[in-house]
């Protein structure tokens, strides 16, 4: 069972649409959220609160996050875990959508639900405690029988968790049409899957996210292709199409700091960089 997350500062905000017309509680305002001014521009980021994220993402990345509005559909254990992480990260607002009631099964993974919450809506049960995590993030709930195209326009990102396949296809088409980023996440026991659609212009240039491998080389053949031999036949783990650069080469010093060169693998310890 997941343990409750740490809290930052208490605050609640609610957006309810029971009659297909969204409205805010009269006691809540949207202009006191995550570093946002009343005109929608980003004020100074709280460097004390987000210092670690600024170090990783940079100020520009943190400002982009601070202007993001996220819709999360599905507040099972997975959904509430995602909501918790996003709220602590410091987006502008998070809207929760899930009219399913809390069940006994939810208690095994939903760290904000207890036995007294069984039968109550997942989104409503989750909202108050999620809102307490970060006072800079507005947390709303959306109550509608079915979401339509207009309901998605104001969001930067839509996340679907444990949703029916038909709903994923329908929402996926809407988000793709409107240029809204979409993440679909599901878990089944110890297994899970994630699908991301960040638009046609989104290009992945680092498929693994891992640090680039490095290898010591023994020699570079003085030929047109320049066969490279790794030291003591060390396995280089490159594949055709990888790019390499060189450093600390003696003799052929012109290779040091060169532009990345496309690799053709010639064996486990050999490759052509030309």
Backbone as numpy.savetxt, mean C-alpha at the origin, in Angstrom:
# Nx Ny Nz CAx CAy CAz Cx Cy Cz
-4.31 -14.84 17.37 -5.16 -13.65 17.37 -4.27 -12.41 17.37
-4.66 -11.39 16.59 -3.89 -10.17 16.51 -4.03 -9.39 17.80
-2.96 -8.69 18.17 -3.01 -7.84 19.36 -3.42 -6.44 18.97
-4.09 -5.70 19.87 -4.52 -4.35 19.55 -3.34 -3.47 19.21
-3.50 -2.55 18.25 -2.40 -1.69 17.82 -2.18 -0.55 18.80
-1.04 0.14 18.72 -0.79 1.29 19.58 -1.68 2.45 19.19
-1.94 3.34 20.13 -2.77 4.50 19.87 -1.89 5.74 19.78
-2.36 6.72 19.00 -1.66 7.99 18.93 -2.44 9.06 19.70
-3.61 9.46 19.21 -4.41 10.45 19.89 -5.88 10.18 19.60
-6.79 10.42 20.56 -8.20 10.11 20.35 -8.91 11.13 19.48
-9.80 10.63 18.59 -10.65 11.47 17.80 -11.62 10.62 17.02
-12.84 11.04 16.80 -13.77 10.31 15.96 -14.37 11.24 14.93
-14.74 10.67 13.81 -15.42 11.40 12.76 -16.24 10.39 11.98
-17.45 10.76 11.59 -18.33 9.76 10.99 -19.02 10.33 9.76
-19.02 9.59 8.70 -19.75 9.91 7.49 -20.76 8.80 7.27
-22.04 9.10 7.38 -23.07 8.08 7.26 -23.98 8.43 6.10
-24.32 7.43 5.30 -25.20 7.63 4.15 -26.25 6.54 4.18
-27.24 6.68 5.02 -28.29 5.67 5.11 -29.40 5.92 4.10
-29.46 7.13 3.56 -30.49 7.47 2.58 -29.88 7.82 1.23
-28.71 7.25 0.98 -27.99 7.47 -0.27 -27.58 8.92 -0.44
-27.50 9.69 0.67 -27.00 11.05 0.65 -26.01 11.20 1.79
-24.71 11.35 1.46 -23.68 11.41 2.48 -23.79 12.71 3.27
-23.55 12.62 4.58 -23.51 13.81 5.40 -22.62 13.56 6.60
-22.01 14.62 7.12 -21.16 14.53 8.28 -21.95 14.81 9.54
-21.56 14.19 10.64 -22.12 14.58 11.92 -21.82 16.05 12.15
-22.78 16.79 12.72 -22.63 18.22 12.87 -21.45 18.60 13.75
-21.02 17.70 14.62 -19.92 18.01 15.53 -18.56 17.74 14.92
-18.54 17.24 13.66 -17.27 16.87 13.04 -16.96 17.78 11.87
-15.69 18.08 11.67 -15.22 18.88 10.55 -14.13 18.12 9.82
-14.01 18.39 8.51 -12.98 17.71 7.74 -11.68 18.49 7.66
-11.68 19.75 8.09 -10.51 20.58 7.87 -9.50 20.53 9.00
-9.65 19.57 9.93 -8.65 19.46 10.99 -7.99 18.09 10.93
-7.88 17.57 9.68 -7.28 16.27 9.51 -5.78 16.40 9.28
-5.20 15.39 8.67 -3.76 15.18 8.60 -3.00 16.31 7.91
-2.73 17.41 8.66 -1.94 18.49 8.12 -2.62 19.23 6.99
-3.94 19.12 6.84 -4.63 19.73 5.73 -5.21 21.07 6.12
-5.13 22.04 5.22 -5.76 23.33 5.43 -7.19 23.30 4.93
-7.93 24.35 5.20 -9.33 24.40 4.79 -9.48 24.47 3.28
-8.43 24.87 2.57 -8.51 24.95 1.11 -8.02 23.67 0.45
-7.75 22.62 1.24 -7.32 21.35 0.68 -5.83 21.24 0.46
-5.08 22.34 0.73 -3.65 22.28 0.57 -3.01 21.67 1.81
-1.81 21.14 1.61 -1.13 20.49 2.72 -0.37 21.52 3.54
-0.63 21.58 4.85 0.16 22.39 5.74 1.44 21.64 6.07
2.25 22.17 6.97 3.47 21.50 7.35 3.17 20.14 7.98
3.91 19.12 7.54 3.76 17.78 8.11 4.32 17.76 9.52
3.65 17.07 10.43 4.13 16.93 11.80 5.35 16.02 11.80
6.54 16.62 11.78 7.77 15.84 11.66 8.02 14.99 12.90
7.54 15.44 14.05 7.70 14.64 15.25 6.89 13.36 15.20
5.68 13.47 14.64 4.79 12.33 14.57 5.19 11.36 13.46
5.64 11.89 12.32 5.92 11.06 11.15 7.40 11.04 10.78
8.27 11.25 11.75 9.70 11.38 11.44 10.27 10.14 10.75
9.87 8.96 11.19 10.41 7.74 10.60 9.93 7.57 9.16
8.66 7.88 8.93 8.13 7.75 7.57 8.75 8.77 6.64
8.96 9.99 7.13 9.60 11.01 6.30 11.01 10.57 5.93
11.69 9.91 6.85 13.04 9.42 6.58 13.02 8.39 5.46
11.97 7.55 5.41 11.87 6.50 4.40 11.26 7.03 3.10
10.16 7.77 3.20 9.41 8.19 2.02 9.86 9.53 1.47
10.45 10.37 2.33 10.78 11.73 1.93 9.59 12.64 2.15
9.84 13.93 2.18 8.77 14.90 2.43 7.72 14.88 1.33
8.16 14.75 0.08 7.22 14.73 -1.04 6.30 13.53 -0.94
6.85 12.35 -0.64 6.04 11.15 -0.50 5.06 11.27 0.65
5.50 11.86 1.76 4.62 12.01 2.90 3.50 13.00 2.59
3.79 14.05 1.84 2.75 15.00 1.45 1.71 14.36 0.54
2.16 13.49 -0.35 1.22 12.78 -1.22 0.31 11.88 -0.39
0.90 11.23 0.60 0.09 10.38 1.46 -0.92 11.21 2.24
-0.51 12.39 2.68 -1.36 13.24 3.50 -2.54 13.81 2.72
-2.52 13.68 1.40 -3.64 14.16 0.58 -4.44 13.02 -0.02
-4.23 11.81 0.48 -4.91 10.63 -0.07 -6.16 10.29 0.73
-7.23 9.97 0.01 -8.48 9.52 0.62 -8.70 8.06 0.23
-8.90 7.21 1.23 -8.93 5.77 1.01 -10.29 5.19 1.39
-10.81 4.33 0.53 -12.04 3.58 0.81 -11.66 2.12 1.04
-12.08 1.58 2.18 -11.83 0.17 2.49 -13.16 -0.56 2.57
-13.35 -1.53 1.70 -14.57 -2.33 1.68 -14.25 -3.71 2.25
-14.91 -4.04 3.34 -14.66 -5.32 4.00 -13.87 -5.12 5.27
-14.54 -5.27 6.43 -13.90 -5.01 7.72 -13.84 -6.28 8.56
-13.37 -7.36 7.93 -13.05 -8.56 8.69 -11.71 -8.32 9.37
-11.08 -9.36 9.89 -9.78 -9.18 10.52 -8.76 -8.58 9.59
-8.75 -9.02 8.33 -7.81 -8.49 7.35 -8.09 -7.02 7.09
-9.36 -6.68 6.89 -9.71 -5.30 6.58 -9.37 -4.33 7.70
-9.64 -4.73 8.94 -9.36 -3.83 10.06 -7.85 -3.70 10.29
-7.09 -4.75 9.98 -5.63 -4.66 10.07 -5.09 -3.68 9.04
-5.62 -3.73 7.82 -5.21 -2.79 6.77 -5.60 -1.37 7.17
-6.82 -1.19 7.67 -7.28 0.13 8.08 -6.39 0.71 9.17
-6.03 -0.13 10.14 -5.16 0.32 11.23 -3.84 0.84 10.69
-3.23 0.07 9.79 -1.92 0.46 9.26 -1.98 1.74 8.44
-3.04 1.89 7.65 -3.17 3.08 6.81 -3.43 4.32 7.66
-4.24 4.18 8.68 -4.53 5.31 9.56 -3.28 5.75 10.31
-2.51 4.80 10.82 -1.27 5.15 11.50 -0.26 5.76 10.54
-0.34 5.39 9.25 0.59 5.95 8.26 0.32 7.42 7.98
-0.93 7.87 8.16 -1.20 9.29 8.04 -1.79 9.76 6.73
-2.76 9.01 6.17 -3.48 9.52 5.00 -4.44 10.62 5.44
-5.11 11.26 4.49 -6.02 12.34 4.85 -7.30 11.79 5.47
-7.87 10.75 4.86 -9.11 10.19 5.39 -9.24 8.73 5.00
-9.97 7.99 5.82 -10.29 6.59 5.55 -11.79 6.41 5.71
-12.43 5.84 4.71 -13.86 5.56 4.76 -14.06 4.05 4.79
-14.88 3.60 5.72 -15.13 2.17 5.92 -16.49 1.79 5.35
-16.51 0.67 4.62 -17.78 0.19 4.06 -17.91 -1.30 4.29
-18.81 -1.68 5.18 -19.11 -3.08 5.44 -20.35 -3.15 6.32
-21.45 -3.62 5.76 -22.70 -3.70 6.50 -22.93 -5.07 7.11
-21.98 -5.98 6.93 -22.12 -7.32 7.50 -21.98 -7.24 9.02
-22.71 -8.06 9.75 -22.62 -8.05 11.22 -21.40 -8.83 11.72
-20.94 -8.44 12.88 -19.88 -9.18 13.55 -20.40 -10.56 13.93
-19.61 -11.60 13.66 -19.97 -12.97 14.02 -18.91 -13.54 14.96
-19.21 -14.74 15.50 -18.24 -15.39 16.38 -16.93 -15.63 15.66
-17.00 -15.93 14.37 -15.77 -16.18 13.60 -14.87 -14.96 13.56
-15.46 -13.78 13.50 -14.66 -12.55 13.45 -13.80 -12.36 14.69
-14.24 -12.88 15.82 -13.52 -12.66 17.08 -12.13 -13.29 17.09
-11.88 -14.21 16.16 -10.56 -14.85 16.11 -9.50 -13.96 15.47
-9.92 -12.93 14.72 -8.94 -12.09 14.03 -9.23 -10.59 14.12
-10.43 -10.22 14.50 -10.82 -8.80 14.57 -10.52 -8.28 15.98
-9.38 -7.58 16.13 -8.94 -7.19 17.47 -9.74 -6.03 18.07
-10.66 -5.44 17.32 -11.51 -4.39 17.88 -12.90 -4.89 18.23
-13.18 -6.16 18.00 -14.51 -6.72 18.24 -14.48 -7.65 19.44
-15.57 -7.60 20.22 -15.72 -8.50 21.35 -17.06 -9.20 21.28
-17.32 -10.05 22.27 -18.57 -10.82 22.27 -19.79 -9.90 22.28
-19.70 -8.75 22.94 -20.82 -7.83 23.01 -21.13 -7.18 21.66
-20.19 -7.26 20.72 -20.38 -6.63 19.40 -21.03 -7.56 18.39
-21.23 -8.81 18.72 -21.83 -9.76 17.79 -23.22 -9.28 17.38
-23.45 -9.26 16.09 -24.73 -8.79 15.56 -24.70 -7.34 15.12
-23.70 -6.58 15.57 -23.57 -5.18 15.16 -22.72 -5.09 13.89
-22.91 -4.04 13.12 -22.19 -3.88 11.85 -20.68 -3.77 12.05
-19.94 -4.40 11.16 -18.49 -4.39 11.27 -17.92 -2.98 11.19
-18.40 -2.19 10.25 -17.86 -0.84 10.08 -18.12 0.02 11.31
-19.34 -0.05 11.85 -19.68 0.76 13.02 -18.87 0.34 14.24
-18.68 -0.96 14.42 -17.89 -1.45 15.54 -16.44 -1.01 15.42
-15.92 -0.99 14.20 -14.51 -0.68 13.98 -14.21 0.81 14.03
-15.17 1.64 13.64 -14.90 3.06 13.41 -14.32 3.78 14.62
-14.96 3.66 15.76 -14.57 4.46 16.92 -13.13 4.16 17.35
-12.77 2.90 17.42 -11.44 2.55 17.89 -10.38 2.83 16.81
-10.74 2.68 15.55 -9.80 3.04 14.50 -9.52 4.54 14.51
-10.57 5.33 14.74 -10.41 6.79 14.75 -9.52 7.26 15.89
-9.46 6.49 16.96 -8.62 6.87 18.09 -7.14 6.67 17.83
-6.80 5.94 16.78 -5.40 5.64 16.52 -4.59 6.86 16.12
-5.19 7.77 15.36 -4.46 8.91 14.83 -5.41 10.09 14.66
-5.24 11.09 15.48 -6.13 12.24 15.47 -6.05 13.05 14.18
-4.99 12.85 13.40 -4.82 13.61 12.17 -5.58 13.02 10.99
-6.16 11.85 11.16 -6.83 11.17 10.05 -8.33 11.11 10.32
-9.13 11.58 9.38 -10.59 11.51 9.50 -11.05 10.11 9.14
-11.85 9.51 10.00 -12.37 8.15 9.78 -13.88 8.22 9.64
-14.40 7.78 8.51 -15.83 7.82 8.22 -16.37 6.40 8.02
-17.68 6.27 8.05 -18.32 5.04 7.59 -19.31 5.42 6.51
-19.49 4.55 5.57 -20.42 4.75 4.46 -21.46 3.65 4.51
-22.72 4.04 4.61 -23.81 3.07 4.72 -24.72 3.22 3.51
-24.64 2.28 2.59 -25.49 2.25 1.41 -25.74 0.80 1.03
-26.90 0.50 0.47 -27.15 -0.89 0.03 -26.17 -1.35 -1.03
-25.79 -0.44 -1.93 -24.88 -0.78 -3.02 -24.14 0.47 -3.45
-22.85 0.33 -3.70 -22.04 1.46 -4.12 -22.13 1.63 -5.63
-22.27 2.89 -6.04 -22.32 3.21 -7.46 -21.10 3.97 -7.90
-21.03 4.27 -9.18 -19.86 4.92 -9.75 -19.52 6.23 -9.04
-20.53 7.04 -8.73 -20.30 8.34 -8.11 -19.70 8.23 -6.71
-19.92 7.10 -6.05 -19.40 6.93 -4.70 -17.89 6.79 -4.67
-17.28 6.47 -5.82 -15.85 6.21 -5.85 -15.02 7.42 -6.28
-15.63 8.41 -6.88 -14.89 9.50 -7.52 -13.95 10.24 -6.57
-14.33 10.38 -5.31 -13.54 11.21 -4.39 -12.36 10.48 -3.77
-12.18 9.19 -4.09 -11.12 8.43 -3.44 -9.87 8.30 -4.31
-8.71 8.30 -3.64 -7.44 8.09 -4.33 -7.13 6.61 -4.46
-7.63 5.83 -3.50 -7.34 4.40 -3.45 -8.54 3.65 -2.91
-8.86 2.53 -3.53 -9.93 1.65 -3.05 -9.31 0.29 -2.71
-9.65 -0.22 -1.52 -9.13 -1.52 -1.08 -10.31 -2.44 -0.82
-10.31 -3.59 -1.46 -11.36 -4.59 -1.26 -10.76 -5.78 -0.52
-11.39 -6.18 0.58 -10.90 -7.35 1.31 -12.05 -8.33 1.52
-11.79 -9.58 1.24 -12.76 -10.65 1.44 -14.11 -10.34 0.76
-14.05 -9.70 -0.40 -15.27 -9.32 -1.12 -15.59 -10.36 -2.19
-16.87 -10.51 -2.55 -17.25 -11.46 -3.60 -16.54 -11.15 -4.91
-16.29 -12.18 -5.69 -15.56 -12.02 -6.95 -16.29 -11.07 -7.88
-17.63 -11.17 -7.93 -18.40 -10.30 -8.81 -18.22 -8.83 -8.43
-18.18 -8.56 -7.13 -17.98 -7.18 -6.67 -16.59 -6.69 -7.04
-15.59 -7.56 -6.93 -14.23 -7.18 -7.29 -14.14 -6.80 -8.77
-14.80 -7.57 -9.63 -14.79 -7.27 -11.06 -15.49 -5.95 -11.35
-16.63 -5.74 -10.71 -17.40 -4.52 -10.95 -16.64 -3.28 -10.46
-16.13 -3.35 -9.24 -15.39 -2.21 -8.69 -14.09 -2.01 -9.47
-13.47 -3.10 -9.89 -12.24 -2.99 -10.67 -12.46 -2.22 -11.96
-13.56 -2.50 -12.64 -13.88 -1.78 -13.89 -14.11 -0.30 -13.62
-14.81 0.01 -12.52 -15.08 1.40 -12.18 -13.79 2.15 -11.87
-12.94 1.55 -11.04 -11.70 2.20 -10.65 -10.77 2.40 -11.84
-10.72 1.40 -12.71 -9.86 1.52 -13.89 -10.36 2.64 -14.80
-11.66 2.75 -14.91 -12.25 3.80 -15.74 -11.99 5.18 -15.18
-12.06 5.32 -13.85 -11.90 6.63 -13.20 -10.45 6.94 -12.86
-9.53 6.01 -13.10 -8.14 6.25 -12.78 -7.84 6.18 -11.29
-8.62 5.38 -10.56 -8.43 5.22 -9.11 -7.63 3.96 -8.86
-6.66 4.04 -7.99 -5.84 2.87 -7.68 -6.67 1.85 -6.91
-6.43 0.58 -7.21 -7.23 -0.50 -6.61 -6.32 -1.59 -6.06
-6.63 -2.05 -4.84 -5.96 -3.21 -4.25 -7.03 -4.19 -3.79
-6.91 -5.44 -4.21 -7.81 -6.51 -3.76 -6.99 -7.48 -2.95
-7.39 -7.73 -1.71 -6.64 -8.62 -0.82 -7.58 -9.63 -0.19
-7.16 -10.87 -0.15 -7.95 -11.94 0.45 -7.04 -12.89 1.22
-7.58 -13.47 2.28 -6.86 -14.51 3.01 -7.76 -15.73 3.15
-7.13 -16.88 3.18 -7.85 -18.14 3.40 -6.93 -19.05 4.20
-7.14 -19.05 5.51 -6.23 -19.81 6.37 -4.85 -19.21 6.33
-3.85 -20.03 6.03 -2.48 -19.54 5.98 -2.12 -18.99 4.60
-3.07 -19.00 3.68 -2.81 -18.54 2.33 -3.43 -17.15 2.11
-2.86 -16.42 1.20 -3.38 -15.09 0.88 -3.05 -14.72 -0.54
-3.74 -13.69 -1.05 -3.45 -13.20 -2.40 -3.73 -11.71 -2.44
-2.99 -11.03 -3.30 -3.15 -9.59 -3.47 -3.13 -9.28 -4.96
-4.08 -8.46 -5.39 -4.12 -7.98 -6.78 -4.10 -6.46 -6.75
-3.23 -5.86 -7.56 -3.11 -4.40 -7.60 -3.31 -3.90 -9.02
-4.10 -2.84 -9.16 -4.27 -2.15 -10.43 -4.04 -0.67 -10.17
-2.86 -0.18 -10.54 -2.51 1.21 -10.30 -2.58 2.04 -11.57
-3.26 1.52 -12.58 -3.46 2.29 -13.81 -2.51 1.87 -14.91
-2.85 2.27 -16.13 -2.08 1.86 -17.30 -0.71 2.52 -17.36
-0.55 3.65 -16.68 0.73 4.37 -16.75 1.69 3.96 -15.64
1.26 3.04 -14.77 2.12 2.60 -13.67 3.06 1.51 -14.18
4.36 1.74 -14.02 5.36 0.80 -14.51 6.20 0.28 -13.36
6.37 -1.03 -13.29 7.21 -1.65 -12.27 8.61 -1.82 -12.84
9.59 -1.18 -12.20 10.97 -1.30 -12.66 11.80 -2.14 -11.70
11.21 -2.52 -10.57 11.91 -3.36 -9.59 10.95 -4.46 -9.15
10.93 -5.59 -9.85 9.91 -6.61 -9.61 10.02 -7.32 -8.26
11.19 -7.31 -7.63 11.36 -8.04 -6.38 11.43 -7.15 -5.16
11.88 -5.93 -5.30 12.04 -5.04 -4.16 13.26 -5.36 -3.32
14.04 -6.34 -3.73 15.21 -6.73 -2.97 16.44 -5.91 -3.40
17.44 -5.87 -2.53 18.68 -5.18 -2.87 19.33 -5.87 -4.06
19.91 -5.10 -4.97 20.57 -5.72 -6.14 21.69 -6.65 -5.69
21.79 -7.83 -6.31 22.87 -8.75 -5.94 24.21 -8.23 -6.45
25.27 -8.61 -5.79 26.60 -8.24 -6.25 27.47 -9.50 -6.24
28.50 -9.49 -7.06 29.37 -10.66 -7.18 30.78 -10.19 -7.52
31.76 -10.89 -6.98 33.16 -10.60 -7.30 33.50 -11.25 -8.64
34.23 -10.51 -9.47 34.59 -11.06 -10.77 36.10 -11.34 -10.83
36.42 -12.37 -11.57 37.83 -12.79 -11.69 38.49 -12.18 -12.91
37.76 -12.18 -14.04 38.34 -11.62 -15.25 37.25 -11.22 -16.23
37.62 -10.33 -17.13 36.75 -9.92 -18.23 37.50 -10.17 -19.52
36.92 -10.99 -20.36 37.57 -11.37 -21.61 37.65 -10.15 -22.54
38.81 -9.92 -23.08 39.01 -8.78 -23.97 38.55 -9.15 -25.38
37.25 -9.02 -25.59 36.64 -9.35 -26.88 35.43 -8.44 -27.07
34.77 -8.61 -28.20 33.63 -7.74 -28.50 32.51 -7.92 -27.49
32.26 -9.16 -27.07 31.19 -9.43 -26.11 31.66 -9.33 -24.67
32.96 -9.51 -24.42 33.52 -9.34 -23.09 32.98 -10.29 -22.05
33.21 -11.58 -22.25 32.73 -12.58 -21.30 33.30 -12.32 -19.91
32.42 -12.25 -18.92 32.81 -12.01 -17.54 32.79 -13.33 -16.79
33.87 -13.61 -16.07 33.96 -14.82 -15.24 33.98 -14.42 -13.77
33.08 -15.02 -12.99 33.00 -14.70 -11.57 34.14 -15.39 -10.80
34.54 -14.78 -9.70 35.65 -15.28 -8.90 35.32 -16.67 -8.36
36.24 -17.60 -8.58 36.13 -18.97 -8.08 34.81 -19.63 -8.46
34.35 -19.29 -9.70 33.12 -19.86 -10.24 31.91 -19.66 -9.33
31.88 -18.50 -8.68 30.73 -18.14 -7.84 29.48 -18.00 -8.69
28.36 -18.47 -8.20 27.08 -18.34 -8.93 26.63 -16.87 -8.87
26.31 -16.29 -10.03 25.96 -14.87 -10.05 24.45 -14.62 -9.87
23.62 -15.60 -10.16 22.16 -15.50 -10.00 21.52 -14.46 -10.91
22.22 -14.06 -11.99 21.61 -13.15 -12.95 20.74 -13.95 -13.93
19.81 -13.24 -14.56 19.02 -13.82 -15.64 19.12 -12.90 -16.84
18.83 -13.44 -18.01 18.87 -12.62 -19.22 17.96 -11.41 -19.06
18.50 -10.24 -19.40 17.71 -9.01 -19.29 18.02 -8.20 -18.05
18.73 -8.79 -17.08 19.18 -8.00 -15.93 20.20 -6.96 -16.38
20.37 -5.93 -15.56 21.35 -4.90 -15.86 22.42 -4.88 -14.77
23.67 -4.69 -15.17 24.77 -4.65 -14.22 25.62 -3.41 -14.45
26.32 -3.01 -13.42 27.35 -1.99 -13.54 28.57 -2.48 -12.78
29.69 -1.79 -12.92 30.95 -2.28 -12.36 31.58 -1.25 -11.44
32.37 -1.74 -10.50 33.15 -0.87 -9.62 34.43 -1.60 -9.22
35.45 -0.84 -8.91 36.74 -1.35 -8.42 37.40 -2.32 -9.41
37.14 -2.13 -10.71 37.79 -2.95 -11.73 39.19 -2.39 -12.00
40.17 -3.27 -12.00 41.54 -2.89 -12.31 41.87 -3.28 -13.75
42.54 -2.41 -14.43 42.86 -2.67 -15.83 41.86 -1.96 -16.72
40.65 -2.52 -16.84 39.59 -1.90 -17.66 38.82 -0.90 -16.79
39.52 0.12 -16.36 38.94 1.09 -15.41 37.79 1.88 -16.00
37.70 1.90 -17.34 36.60 2.64 -17.97 35.23 2.04 -17.62
35.22 0.80 -17.11 33.96 0.17 -16.73 33.44 0.66 -15.39
34.32 1.18 -14.55 33.90 1.62 -13.21 32.88 2.75 -13.29
31.73 2.53 -12.66 30.69 3.54 -12.65 29.98 3.72 -13.97
30.11 2.74 -14.87 29.48 2.85 -16.19 27.96 2.78 -16.08
27.28 3.18 -17.12 25.83 3.06 -17.18 25.45 1.58 -17.14
24.29 1.23 -16.55 23.89 -0.18 -16.47 23.89 -0.84 -17.86
24.42 -2.05 -17.90 24.53 -2.80 -19.14 23.67 -4.05 -19.07
22.98 -4.34 -20.15 22.08 -5.49 -20.20 22.87 -6.79 -20.28
22.45 -7.76 -19.47 23.20 -9.00 -19.33 22.61 -10.12 -20.18
23.50 -10.92 -20.77 23.14 -12.20 -21.37 23.89 -13.29 -20.62
23.17 -14.21 -20.02 23.79 -15.24 -19.18 24.45 -16.30 -20.06
25.70 -16.63 -19.71 26.43 -17.66 -20.44 26.71 -18.88 -19.58
26.24 -18.88 -18.38 26.46 -19.98 -17.45 26.29 -19.49 -16.03
26.35 -20.41 -15.08 26.10 -20.01 -13.69 27.14 -19.04 -13.16
28.35 -19.03 -13.76 29.43 -18.16 -13.29 29.93 -17.23 -14.40
29.21 -17.18 -15.52 29.65 -16.37 -16.65 28.47 -15.59 -17.23
28.79 -14.38 -17.72 27.75 -13.60 -18.40 28.41 -12.59 -19.33
27.61 -12.15 -20.30 28.07 -11.14 -21.25 27.38 -9.80 -20.92
28.13 -8.75 -20.67 27.52 -7.46 -20.37 27.52 -6.50 -21.56
27.90 -6.99 -22.76 28.00 -6.09 -23.91 27.11 -6.59 -25.04
